[in-house]
Amino acid sequence: MSVGISTSTPLLPASDTDVVTSTFSVVDYVVFALLLVLSLAIGLYHAFRGWGRHTVGQLLMADRKMGCLPVALSLLATFQSAVAILGVPSEIYRFGTQYWFLGCCYFLGLLIPAHVFIPVFYRLHLTSAYEYLELRFNKAVRICGTVTFIFQMVIYMGVVLYAPSLALNAVTGFDLWLSVLTLGIVCTVYTALGGLKAVIWTDVFQTLVMFLGQLVVIIVGANAVGGLGSVWEVASQHGLISGIELNPDPFVRHTFWTLAFGGVFMMLSLYGVNQAQVQRYLSSRTEKAAILSCYAVFPCQQVVLCMSCLIGLVMFAYYQKNPMSTQQAQAAPDQFVLYFVMDLLKKLPGLPGLFVACLFSGSLSTISSAFNSLATVTMEDLIRPWFPQFSEVQAIMLSRILAFGYGLLCLGMAYISSQMGPVLQAALSIFGMVGGPLLGLFCLGMFFPCANPPGAIVGLLAGLVMAFWIGIGSIVTKMASGMAPSPSNISSFPLPTNLTTIAMTTLMPSTTHSRPTGLQQLYSLSYLWYSAHNSTTVIVVGLIVSWLTGGMRGRTLNPRTISPVVSRLVELLPLSCQKRFHCKNYSQQP
């Protein structure tokens, strides 16, 4: 049984004959090719516009002149990957609409970055989020954070390129390595030459394609089963419309509390401190524009979640009225949507190509963000501090070489992913394991003026150890209990809505047959609490070590590295407490 597939999965009606793998028409290929051509054209336009007059600031930060709307759409696209487009409808189809309550966490998950993290980052005029760690602690902490982020993204980006291509190949016969190479090369070229501005504007285009592709599936699918009212009625009759599950147990995979509050920490690790997002905030022309872009993501995220959930419900209603082939019934969860789309749109030339364009838009936006953010942190955190004598021309050339290098590395990681088999799920899970500890490291610096460099380093290491212990332990436990991983020739990456969710869901079984005890129970912690658990570990260990090593005595603390929220909270304390904790002057000026 594949990880994430439950014995409680709804029974799928199956026909006696297998369906031959769907094929693309010429019109479908043309529509798909248009996506690649237009994405490349947008990137090259920004690359060659003003060629020879570019600066490092223009290449890495879009000259800090971006408006809030393109930044907001790019923020949305960065973590709306192809795996999410395939995974969320599959989750709804199999387990009902409980997952929809994840939308409750979006408000706090975006409000907190807007008013806690963005003001600190923007007023420090950073390029890399990890510059903050040097200003708050020291260079060693900055390097630790940077290396952790690079490890996280390098492991992940090959998987996010390979997994959707593998699913597409299994369902449509679309050539696996042709799609991998095409996406990798197109993405590398426009990211390396055009820089952040090209990435943001291609993200805007690709976001519109994603919306359009999903909307077409909802409209055609709903029409095929008698309208959205009929879809809702069928789903209700079969118990797919979930109520609010108020069970506070953190070991239950999805409850209201897990989704609405555990999800907040997951969102903070993505939209609060991840370099791919921070870089977009900092590219805004003003701090207000950066905050507005964060606010603008909220309704967009809600729309994306609703559309993905509706596709799952439409798919369920469709297969209650139409037989599913044996081949489809035995497919991996992430292939359900592709089989459904090919079945639904097979008589409408061009529309299957549009959905594949939608799918690959998700891949392009995620991968280009990874390339750009990796090139930025490598240049700003690992090269420039040691070689400050680089001229502007040399720095621009090196930045482009780094982006090209990470593009080639991504293709290499995609090939390695194809050879990993069962280990692939563990590699995918690494992304989620690292997000929580990095969130804890930044929170330790921003909210606790007494935290010092030794506490930060030991806390980060403790958080990573805890994350890998629980994560790997969960995988090993499932394997030992007989839940064998998926064969290497199919893909099985269920239920994600963004990068961290993609990663952590692979750690968790969909259901449990008996209540685990002891360490087994710890390994069954809901994946949505992972970021909260691991970030808390970093903060607690970091504070203890800081206290044991004398706190900030004898060290200089830059008050601009402390969140303005701390000053407001400190003002509520008695004056004696303010003096005791040495934290009365942590105010920031824009």
mmCIF file of C-alpha atoms in Angstrom, residues 254-466:
data_model
loop_
_atom_site.group_PDB
_atom_site.id
_atom_site.type_symbol
_atom_site.label_atom_id
_atom_site.label_comp_id
_atom_site.label_asym_id
_atom_site.label_seq_id
_atom_site.Cartn_x
_atom_site.Cartn_y
_atom_site.Cartn_z
ATOM 1 C CA HIS A 254 -6.804 16.743 10.255
ATOM 2 C CA THR A 255 -9.031 18.540 12.756
ATOM 3 C CA PHE A 256 -10.210 22.141 12.859
ATOM 4 C CA TRP A 257 -7.511 23.034 15.406
ATOM 5 C CA THR A 258 -4.786 21.271 13.460
ATOM 6 C CA LEU A 259 -5.716 22.982 10.218
ATOM 7 C CA ALA A 260 -6.603 26.424 11.589
ATOM 8 C CA PHE A 261 -3.811 26.827 14.148
ATOM 9 C CA GLY A 262 -1.136 24.265 13.342
ATOM 10 C CA GLY A 263 -1.375 25.589 9.797
ATOM 11 C CA VAL A 264 -0.470 29.106 11.019
ATOM 12 C CA PHE A 265 3.058 27.966 11.873
ATOM 13 C CA MET A 266 3.323 26.233 8.516
ATOM 14 C CA MET A 267 2.290 29.501 6.820
ATOM 15 C CA LEU A 268 4.788 31.504 8.881
ATOM 16 C CA SER A 269 7.642 29.247 7.803
ATOM 17 C CA LEU A 270 6.661 29.937 4.192
ATOM 18 C CA TYR A 271 5.447 33.537 4.117
ATOM 19 C CA GLY A 272 7.389 34.878 7.083
ATOM 20 C CA VAL A 273 11.029 33.838 6.790
ATOM 21 C CA ASN A 274 11.520 31.844 3.570
ATOM 22 C CA GLN A 275 14.022 33.622 1.305
ATOM 23 C CA ALA A 276 11.875 33.131 -1.819
ATOM 24 C CA GLN A 277 9.085 35.182 -0.201
ATOM 25 C CA VAL A 278 11.217 37.661 1.720
ATOM 26 C CA GLN A 279 13.015 38.549 -1.513
ATOM 27 C CA ARG A 280 9.671 39.493 -3.073
ATOM 28 C CA TYR A 281 8.662 41.649 -0.105
ATOM 29 C CA LEU A 282 11.979 43.464 -0.335
ATOM 30 C CA SER A 283 11.575 44.064 -4.074
ATOM 31 C CA SER A 284 8.511 46.241 -3.357
ATOM 32 C CA ARG A 285 8.947 49.973 -3.891
ATOM 33 C CA THR A 286 7.814 50.820 -0.347
ATOM 34 C CA GLU A 287 7.212 49.059 2.956
ATOM 35 C CA LYS A 288 3.496 49.803 2.570
ATOM 36 C CA ALA A 289 3.473 48.105 -0.843
ATOM 37 C CA ALA A 290 5.177 45.043 0.680
ATOM 38 C CA ILE A 291 2.533 44.848 3.429
ATOM 39 C CA LEU A 292 -0.306 45.336 0.928
ATOM 40 C CA SER A 293 1.090 42.528 -1.242
ATOM 41 C CA CYS A 294 0.938 40.242 1.791
ATOM 42 C CA TYR A 295 -2.684 41.240 2.392
ATOM 43 C CA ALA A 296 -3.521 40.732 -1.295
ATOM 44 C CA VAL A 297 -2.326 37.119 -1.117
ATOM 45 C CA PHE A 298 -5.077 36.269 1.406
ATOM 46 C CA PRO A 299 -8.111 36.381 -0.941
ATOM 47 C CA CYS A 300 -6.033 34.800 -3.702
ATOM 48 C CA GLN A 301 -5.105 31.888 -1.434
ATOM 49 C CA GLN A 302 -8.751 31.420 -0.494
ATOM 50 C CA VAL A 303 -9.777 31.330 -4.163
ATOM 51 C CA VAL A 304 -7.035 28.821 -4.987
ATOM 52 C CA LEU A 305 -8.055 26.559 -2.096
ATOM 53 C CA CYS A 306 -11.748 26.761 -3.034
ATOM 54 C CA MET A 307 -11.035 25.933 -6.683
ATOM 55 C CA SER A 308 -8.872 22.948 -5.764
ATOM 56 C CA CYS A 309 -11.534 21.650 -3.364
ATOM 57 C CA LEU A 310 -14.270 22.119 -5.969
ATOM 58 C CA ILE A 311 -12.274 20.098 -8.495
ATOM 59 C CA GLY A 312 -12.141 17.273 -5.945
ATOM 60 C CA LEU A 313 -15.914 17.405 -5.409
ATOM 61 C CA VAL A 314 -16.638 17.627 -9.149
ATOM 62 C CA MET A 315 -14.360 14.651 -9.741
ATOM 63 C CA PHE A 316 -16.217 12.644 -7.084
ATOM 64 C CA ALA A 317 -19.633 13.516 -8.543
ATOM 65 C CA TYR A 318 -18.426 12.707 -12.067
ATOM 66 C CA TYR A 319 -17.264 9.216 -11.126
ATOM 67 C CA GLN A 320 -20.505 8.461 -9.325
ATOM 68 C CA LYS A 321 -22.199 8.755 -12.723
ATOM 69 C CA ASN A 322 -19.442 7.518 -15.034
ATOM 70 C CA PRO A 323 -17.464 4.273 -14.764
ATOM 71 C CA MET A 324 -13.774 4.475 -13.976
ATOM 72 C CA SER A 325 -11.378 2.116 -15.703
ATOM 73 C CA THR A 326 -9.422 -0.464 -13.721
ATOM 74 C CA GLN A 327 -6.270 1.409 -14.658
ATOM 75 C CA GLN A 328 -7.656 4.604 -13.141
ATOM 76 C CA ALA A 329 -8.973 2.865 -10.025
ATOM 77 C CA GLN A 330 -5.509 1.462 -9.292
ATOM 78 C CA ALA A 331 -3.677 4.732 -9.966
ATOM 79 C CA ALA A 332 -1.622 6.604 -7.380
ATOM 80 C CA PRO A 333 -3.548 9.453 -5.690
ATOM 81 C CA ASP A 334 -1.637 12.212 -7.469
ATOM 82 C CA GLN A 335 -2.707 10.727 -10.819
ATOM 83 C CA PHE A 336 -6.461 10.887 -10.073
ATOM 84 C CA VAL A 337 -6.832 14.472 -11.293
ATOM 85 C CA LEU A 338 -4.913 13.868 -14.507
ATOM 86 C CA TYR A 339 -7.004 10.799 -15.357
ATOM 87 C CA PHE A 340 -10.147 12.791 -14.596
ATOM 88 C CA VAL A 341 -9.093 15.753 -16.744
ATOM 89 C CA MET A 342 -8.110 13.568 -19.691
ATOM 90 C CA ASP A 343 -11.389 11.667 -19.403
ATOM 91 C CA LEU A 344 -13.480 14.831 -19.027
ATOM 92 C CA LEU A 345 -11.828 16.961 -21.728
ATOM 93 C CA LYS A 346 -10.886 14.300 -24.293
ATOM 94 C CA LYS A 347 -13.505 15.549 -26.784
ATOM 95 C CA LEU A 348 -12.510 19.202 -26.389
ATOM 96 C CA PRO A 349 -9.194 19.715 -28.231
ATOM 97 C CA GLY A 350 -6.952 22.287 -26.612
ATOM 98 C CA LEU A 351 -8.416 22.050 -23.124
ATOM 99 C CA PRO A 352 -6.265 19.094 -22.003
ATOM 100 C CA GLY A 353 -3.289 21.117 -23.211
ATOM 101 C CA LEU A 354 -4.522 24.091 -21.179
ATOM 102 C CA PHE A 355 -4.684 22.022 -17.999
ATOM 103 C CA VAL A 356 -1.202 20.622 -18.610
ATOM 104 C CA ALA A 357 -0.056 24.220 -19.135
ATOM 105 C CA CYS A 358 -1.728 25.035 -15.803
ATOM 106 C CA LEU A 359 0.089 22.130 -14.173
ATOM 107 C CA PHE A 360 3.477 23.075 -15.555
ATOM 108 C CA SER A 361 2.907 26.745 -14.680
ATOM 109 C CA GLY A 362 2.904 25.558 -11.089
ATOM 110 C CA SER A 363 6.241 23.830 -11.635
ATOM 111 C CA LEU A 364 7.807 26.772 -13.470
ATOM 112 C CA SER A 365 6.830 29.313 -10.821
ATOM 113 C CA THR A 366 8.103 27.180 -7.947
ATOM 114 C CA ILE A 367 11.365 26.183 -9.618
ATOM 115 C CA SER A 368 12.214 29.667 -10.894
ATOM 116 C CA SER A 369 11.724 31.031 -7.374
ATOM 117 C CA ALA A 370 14.060 28.354 -6.048
ATOM 118 C CA PHE A 371 16.761 29.175 -8.622
ATOM 119 C CA ASN A 372 16.554 32.903 -7.977
ATOM 120 C CA SER A 373 16.539 32.669 -4.189
ATOM 121 C CA LEU A 374 19.405 30.167 -4.174
ATOM 122 C CA ALA A 375 21.513 32.366 -6.446
ATOM 123 C CA THR A 376 20.770 35.363 -4.215
ATOM 124 C CA VAL A 377 21.717 33.756 -0.894
ATOM 125 C CA THR A 378 24.819 32.147 -2.390
ATOM 126 C CA MET A 379 25.973 35.484 -3.781
ATOM 127 C CA GLU A 380 25.045 37.668 -0.811
ATOM 128 C CA ASP A 381 25.782 35.305 2.081
ATOM 129 C CA LEU A 382 28.591 33.053 0.915
ATOM 130 C CA ILE A 383 30.541 34.958 -1.760
ATOM 131 C CA ARG A 384 30.267 38.738 -1.345
ATOM 132 C CA PRO A 385 31.216 38.821 2.364
ATOM 133 C CA TRP A 386 34.487 37.057 1.513
ATOM 134 C CA PHE A 387 35.158 38.766 -1.833
ATOM 135 C CA PRO A 388 33.933 42.361 -1.417
ATOM 136 C CA GLN A 389 36.275 43.574 -4.152
ATOM 137 C CA PHE A 390 34.060 42.175 -6.942
ATOM 138 C CA SER A 391 33.049 44.851 -9.432
ATOM 139 C CA GLU A 392 29.424 45.342 -10.465
ATOM 140 C CA VAL A 393 30.011 43.631 -13.813
ATOM 141 C CA GLN A 394 31.722 40.662 -12.169
ATOM 142 C CA ALA A 395 28.957 40.359 -9.574
ATOM 143 C CA ILE A 396 26.253 40.373 -12.289
ATOM 144 C CA MET A 397 28.082 37.730 -14.299
ATOM 145 C CA LEU A 398 28.611 35.549 -11.223
ATOM 146 C CA SER A 399 24.949 35.885 -10.223
ATOM 147 C CA ARG A 400 23.857 34.660 -13.659
ATOM 148 C CA ILE A 401 26.370 31.817 -13.558
ATOM 149 C CA LEU A 402 25.016 30.781 -10.150
ATOM 150 C CA ALA A 403 21.434 30.745 -11.476
ATOM 151 C CA PHE A 404 22.527 28.647 -14.469
ATOM 152 C CA GLY A 405 24.464 26.370 -12.120
ATOM 153 C CA TYR A 406 21.466 25.803 -9.879
ATOM 154 C CA GLY A 407 19.364 25.102 -12.984
ATOM 155 C CA LEU A 408 21.754 22.363 -14.055
ATOM 156 C CA LEU A 409 21.839 21.072 -10.482
ATOM 157 C CA CYS A 410 18.033 20.913 -10.535
ATOM 158 C CA LEU A 411 18.131 18.721 -13.638
ATOM 159 C CA GLY A 412 20.709 16.532 -11.925
ATOM 160 C CA MET A 413 18.523 16.268 -8.828
ATOM 161 C CA ALA A 414 15.562 15.331 -11.036
ATOM 162 C CA TYR A 415 17.621 12.443 -12.433
ATOM 163 C CA ILE A 416 18.669 11.395 -8.923
ATOM 164 C CA SER A 417 15.007 11.539 -7.892
ATOM 165 C CA SER A 418 14.172 9.089 -10.675
ATOM 166 C CA GLN A 419 16.665 6.614 -9.193
ATOM 167 C CA MET A 420 15.652 6.978 -5.557
ATOM 168 C CA GLY A 421 12.511 4.858 -5.506
ATOM 169 C CA PRO A 422 11.173 4.571 -1.926
ATOM 170 C CA VAL A 423 13.772 7.056 -0.625
ATOM 171 C CA LEU A 424 12.128 9.739 -2.771
ATOM 172 C CA GLN A 425 9.437 10.335 -0.161
ATOM 173 C CA ALA A 426 12.086 10.921 2.499
ATOM 174 C CA ALA A 427 13.833 13.440 0.222
ATOM 175 C CA LEU A 428 10.538 15.235 -0.339
ATOM 176 C CA SER A 429 9.937 15.323 3.406
ATOM 177 C CA ILE A 430 13.223 17.108 4.093
ATOM 178 C CA PHE A 431 11.737 20.401 2.918
ATOM 179 C CA GLY A 432 9.130 20.383 5.660
ATOM 180 C CA MET A 433 11.599 19.199 8.288
ATOM 181 C CA VAL A 434 13.799 22.260 7.768
ATOM 182 C CA GLY A 435 11.086 24.951 7.568
ATOM 183 C CA GLY A 436 10.139 24.832 11.262
ATOM 184 C CA PRO A 437 13.677 25.176 12.699
ATOM 185 C CA LEU A 438 14.420 28.156 10.419
ATOM 186 C CA LEU A 439 11.195 29.830 11.594
ATOM 187 C CA GLY A 440 12.262 29.223 15.196
ATOM 188 C CA LEU A 441 15.694 30.756 14.545
ATOM 189 C CA PHE A 442 14.231 34.017 13.218
ATOM 190 C CA CYS A 443 11.632 34.175 16.002
ATOM 191 C CA LEU A 444 14.379 33.661 18.589
ATOM 192 C CA GLY A 445 16.209 36.680 17.200
ATOM 193 C CA MET A 446 13.214 38.982 16.733
ATOM 194 C CA PHE A 447 11.265 38.326 19.931
ATOM 195 C CA PHE A 448 13.918 37.539 22.550
ATOM 196 C CA PRO A 449 16.527 40.290 23.073
ATOM 197 C CA CYS A 450 18.373 38.077 25.558
ATOM 198 C CA ALA A 451 19.101 35.368 22.944
ATOM 199 C CA ASN A 452 22.768 35.200 21.916
ATOM 200 C CA PRO A 453 24.773 33.531 19.089
ATOM 201 C CA PRO A 454 25.623 30.286 20.953
ATOM 202 C CA GLY A 455 21.941 29.913 21.845
ATOM 203 C CA ALA A 456 20.928 30.496 18.224
ATOM 204 C CA ILE A 457 23.316 27.888 16.816
ATOM 205 C CA VAL A 458 22.573 25.219 19.447
ATOM 206 C CA GLY A 459 18.844 25.931 19.188
ATOM 207 C CA LEU A 460 18.886 25.535 15.381
ATOM 208 C CA LEU A 461 20.802 22.265 15.643
ATOM 209 C CA ALA A 462 18.388 20.987 18.311
ATOM 210 C CA GLY A 463 15.410 21.899 16.120
ATOM 211 C CA LEU A 464 16.901 20.125 13.102
ATOM 212 C CA VAL A 465 17.714 17.028 15.170
ATOM 213 C CA MET A 466 14.158 16.962 16.540
#
